[in-house]
XYZ file of C-alpha atoms in Angstrom:
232
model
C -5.017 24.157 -5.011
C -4.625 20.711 -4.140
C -7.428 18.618 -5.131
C -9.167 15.968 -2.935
C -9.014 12.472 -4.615
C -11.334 9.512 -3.698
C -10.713 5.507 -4.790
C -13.857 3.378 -5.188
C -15.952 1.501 -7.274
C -17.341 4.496 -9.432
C -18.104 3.773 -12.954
C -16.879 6.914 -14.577
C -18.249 6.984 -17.721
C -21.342 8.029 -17.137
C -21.308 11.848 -17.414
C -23.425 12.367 -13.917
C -22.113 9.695 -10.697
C -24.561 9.519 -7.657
C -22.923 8.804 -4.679
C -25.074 7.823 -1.748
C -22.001 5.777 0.360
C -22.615 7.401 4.108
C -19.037 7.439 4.739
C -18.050 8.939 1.757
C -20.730 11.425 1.186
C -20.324 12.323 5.338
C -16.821 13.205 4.286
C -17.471 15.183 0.681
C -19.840 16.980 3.433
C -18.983 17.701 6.671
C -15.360 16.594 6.688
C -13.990 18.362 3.575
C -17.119 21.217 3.608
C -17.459 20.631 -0.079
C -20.674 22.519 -2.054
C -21.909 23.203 -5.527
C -18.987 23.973 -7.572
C -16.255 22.573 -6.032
C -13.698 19.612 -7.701
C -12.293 16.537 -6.434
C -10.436 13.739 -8.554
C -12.224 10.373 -8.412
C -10.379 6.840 -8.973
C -12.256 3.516 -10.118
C -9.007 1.272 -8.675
C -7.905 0.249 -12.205
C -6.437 3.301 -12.716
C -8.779 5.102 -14.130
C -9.348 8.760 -12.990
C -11.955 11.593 -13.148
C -11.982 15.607 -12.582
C -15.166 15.812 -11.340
C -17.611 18.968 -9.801
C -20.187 19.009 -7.240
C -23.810 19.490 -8.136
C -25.386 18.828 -5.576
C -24.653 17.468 -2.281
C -27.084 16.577 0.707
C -27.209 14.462 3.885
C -27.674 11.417 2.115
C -26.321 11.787 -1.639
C -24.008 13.607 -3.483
C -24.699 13.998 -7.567
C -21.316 14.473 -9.612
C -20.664 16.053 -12.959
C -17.743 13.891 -14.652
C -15.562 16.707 -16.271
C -13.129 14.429 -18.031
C -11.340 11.251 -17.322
C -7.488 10.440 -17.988
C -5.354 7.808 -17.281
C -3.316 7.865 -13.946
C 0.182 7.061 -14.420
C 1.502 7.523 -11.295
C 2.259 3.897 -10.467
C 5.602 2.259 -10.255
C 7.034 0.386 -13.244
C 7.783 -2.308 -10.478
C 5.210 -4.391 -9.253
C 6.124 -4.710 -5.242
C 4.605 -7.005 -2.787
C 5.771 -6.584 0.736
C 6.222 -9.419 3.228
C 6.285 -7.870 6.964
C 6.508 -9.436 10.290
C 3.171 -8.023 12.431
C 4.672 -5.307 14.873
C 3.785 -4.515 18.127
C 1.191 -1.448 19.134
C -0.065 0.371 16.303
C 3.586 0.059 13.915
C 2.614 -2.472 11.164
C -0.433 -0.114 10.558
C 2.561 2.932 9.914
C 4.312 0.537 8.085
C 1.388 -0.381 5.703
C 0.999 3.210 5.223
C 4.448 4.543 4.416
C 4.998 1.179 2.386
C 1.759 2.757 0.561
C 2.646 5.739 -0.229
C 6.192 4.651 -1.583
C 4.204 2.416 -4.348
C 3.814 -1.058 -2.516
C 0.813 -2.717 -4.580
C 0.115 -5.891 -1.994
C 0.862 -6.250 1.549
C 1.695 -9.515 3.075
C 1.728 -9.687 6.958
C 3.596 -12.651 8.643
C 4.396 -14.465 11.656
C 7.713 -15.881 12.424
C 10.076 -17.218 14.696
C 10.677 -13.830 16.474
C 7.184 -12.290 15.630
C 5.857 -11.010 19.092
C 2.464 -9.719 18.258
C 0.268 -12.025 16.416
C -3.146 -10.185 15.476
C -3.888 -7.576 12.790
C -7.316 -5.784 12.481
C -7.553 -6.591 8.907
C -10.506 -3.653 8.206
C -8.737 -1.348 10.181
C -5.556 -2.023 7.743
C -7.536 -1.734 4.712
C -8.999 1.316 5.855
C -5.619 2.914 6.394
C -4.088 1.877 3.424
C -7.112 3.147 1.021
C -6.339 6.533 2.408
C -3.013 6.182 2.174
C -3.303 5.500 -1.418
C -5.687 8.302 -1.876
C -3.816 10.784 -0.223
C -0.487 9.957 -2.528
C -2.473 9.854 -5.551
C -2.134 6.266 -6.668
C -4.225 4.472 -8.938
C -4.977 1.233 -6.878
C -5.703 0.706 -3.665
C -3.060 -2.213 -2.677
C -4.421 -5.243 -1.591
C -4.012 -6.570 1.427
C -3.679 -9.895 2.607
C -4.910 -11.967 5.591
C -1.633 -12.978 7.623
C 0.198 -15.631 6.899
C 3.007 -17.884 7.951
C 6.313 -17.740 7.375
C 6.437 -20.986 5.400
C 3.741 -19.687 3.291
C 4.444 -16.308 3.016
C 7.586 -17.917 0.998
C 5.012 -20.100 -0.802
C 3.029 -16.963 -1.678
C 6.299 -15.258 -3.052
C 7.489 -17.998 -5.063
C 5.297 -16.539 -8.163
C 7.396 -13.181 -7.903
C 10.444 -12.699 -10.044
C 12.891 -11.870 -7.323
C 12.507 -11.999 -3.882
C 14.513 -9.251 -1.728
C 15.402 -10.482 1.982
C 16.691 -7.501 3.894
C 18.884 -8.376 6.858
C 21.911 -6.402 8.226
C 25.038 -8.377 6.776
C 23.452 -8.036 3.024
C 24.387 -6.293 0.294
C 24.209 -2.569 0.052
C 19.988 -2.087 -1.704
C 22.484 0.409 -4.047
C 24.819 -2.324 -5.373
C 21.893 -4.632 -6.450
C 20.066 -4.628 -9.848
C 16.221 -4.697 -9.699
C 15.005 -4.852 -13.360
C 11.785 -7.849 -12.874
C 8.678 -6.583 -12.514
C 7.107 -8.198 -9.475
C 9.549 -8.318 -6.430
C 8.488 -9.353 -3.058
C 10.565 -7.224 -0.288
C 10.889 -9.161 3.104
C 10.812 -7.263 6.360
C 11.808 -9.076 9.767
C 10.584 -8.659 13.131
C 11.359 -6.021 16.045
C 14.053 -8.865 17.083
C 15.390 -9.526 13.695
C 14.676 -12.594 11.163
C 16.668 -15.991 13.196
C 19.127 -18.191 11.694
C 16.502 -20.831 10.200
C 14.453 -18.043 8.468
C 17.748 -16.475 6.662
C 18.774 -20.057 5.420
C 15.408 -20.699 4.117
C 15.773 -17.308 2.218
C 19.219 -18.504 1.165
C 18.093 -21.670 -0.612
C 15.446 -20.022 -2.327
C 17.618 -17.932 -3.827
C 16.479 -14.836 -2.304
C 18.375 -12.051 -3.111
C 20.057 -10.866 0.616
C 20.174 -6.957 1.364
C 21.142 -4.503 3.817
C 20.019 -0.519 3.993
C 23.064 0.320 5.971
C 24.764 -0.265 9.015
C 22.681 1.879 11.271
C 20.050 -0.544 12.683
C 16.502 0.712 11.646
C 13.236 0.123 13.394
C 11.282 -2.143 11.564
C 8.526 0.030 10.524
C 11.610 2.396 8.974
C 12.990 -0.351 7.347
C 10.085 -1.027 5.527
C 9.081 2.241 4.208
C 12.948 2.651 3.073
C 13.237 -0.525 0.993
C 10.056 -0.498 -0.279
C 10.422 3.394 -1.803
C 14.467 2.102 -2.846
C 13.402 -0.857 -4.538
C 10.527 1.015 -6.576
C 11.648 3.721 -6.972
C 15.420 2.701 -9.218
């Protein structure tokens, strides 16, 4: 049986946690029907993890016995950071969330030339991406990042080791080597990156790269390169 696993700031080792967060002990509650006796895996964030068992659970609280604690090791050896143009409707938020769940440890959303939407709801974001990192049993909840331009989205990156700048007339992701370990992966607009933004990429010595010739929606193409690039 599939346990339920919560991220947070629990200090787990003490051998009984009290929980009294609303939201979470509204979903150990009435969302997940949990009781005396039941399990869920708890995360502190720094990748830390705990079996723990109900013992007692009310309206307002929820006491804990910590069963034993273990190190999770389910994060990638690669350290990725991914740059993505905002996306119109709700399609940076599935981005975010597949990106997530492929092992992405900071998100970075940007505004370029092409950019058509502008605005993120930052909480909104984080919200999604906790679960999303709960639900795919990760050890962190990635960070994410207020938006920022294009010109400093490439400032931001200039700390990473390599710097992967996806467009369709790069090299095959298979052909390329991706040993460092903290890449940034760039992901363009609904309308593409524009000439300026490529040769800015180009004399920064990103590294240019294509997923194929089939042309992907963005929010595809950034689940897909982030799990590739992680995941080698």
């Amino acid at each position: 049986m599939r346990l339920h696993r919560f991220i947070g700031d629990f200090d787990l080792s003490k051998e009984y946690l009290k929980i009294s967060d609303r939201d979470l002990v509204n979903q150990l509650k009435n969302v997940f029907r949990l009781k005396t006796g039941d399990e869920i895996l708890l995360g502190d964030g720094k990748k830390n993890e705990a079996l723990a068992c109900v013992e007692e659970i009310s309206r307002g609280a929820a006491t804990l016995i910590i069963k034993r604690t273990q190190e999770n090791t389910n994060e990638p050896e690669i350290y990725g950071i991914l740059y993505c143009s905002i996306l119109k409707k709700e399609n940076f938020e599935l981005a975010a969330q597949k990106a997530v769940e492929a092992g992405i440890s900071e998100i970075v959303p940007i505004i370029g030339q092409r950019t058509v939407k502008t605005a993120i709801n930052l909480p909104r974001l984080e919200k999604i991406v906790k679960e999303a990192a709960e639900q795919s049993g990760r050890g962190i909840i990635p960070k994410v990042h207020p938006t920022l331009s294009f010109e400093k989205a490439f400032e931001h990156a200039s700390t990473n080791n390599a710097n992967i700048f996806f467009r369709p007339s790069g090299l095959p992701i298979a052909k390329i080597k991706i040993l460092p370990p903290k890449v940034g992966i760039f992901i363009g607009p609904e309308g593409g990156w524009n000439e300026l933004e490529t040769e800015s990429a180009e004399k920064n010595q990103f590294t240019m790269a294509s997923l194929g010739k089939l042309i992907l929606r963005a929010e595809t193409a950034a689940s897909i390169a982030s799990y590739l690039v992680l995941n080698r």
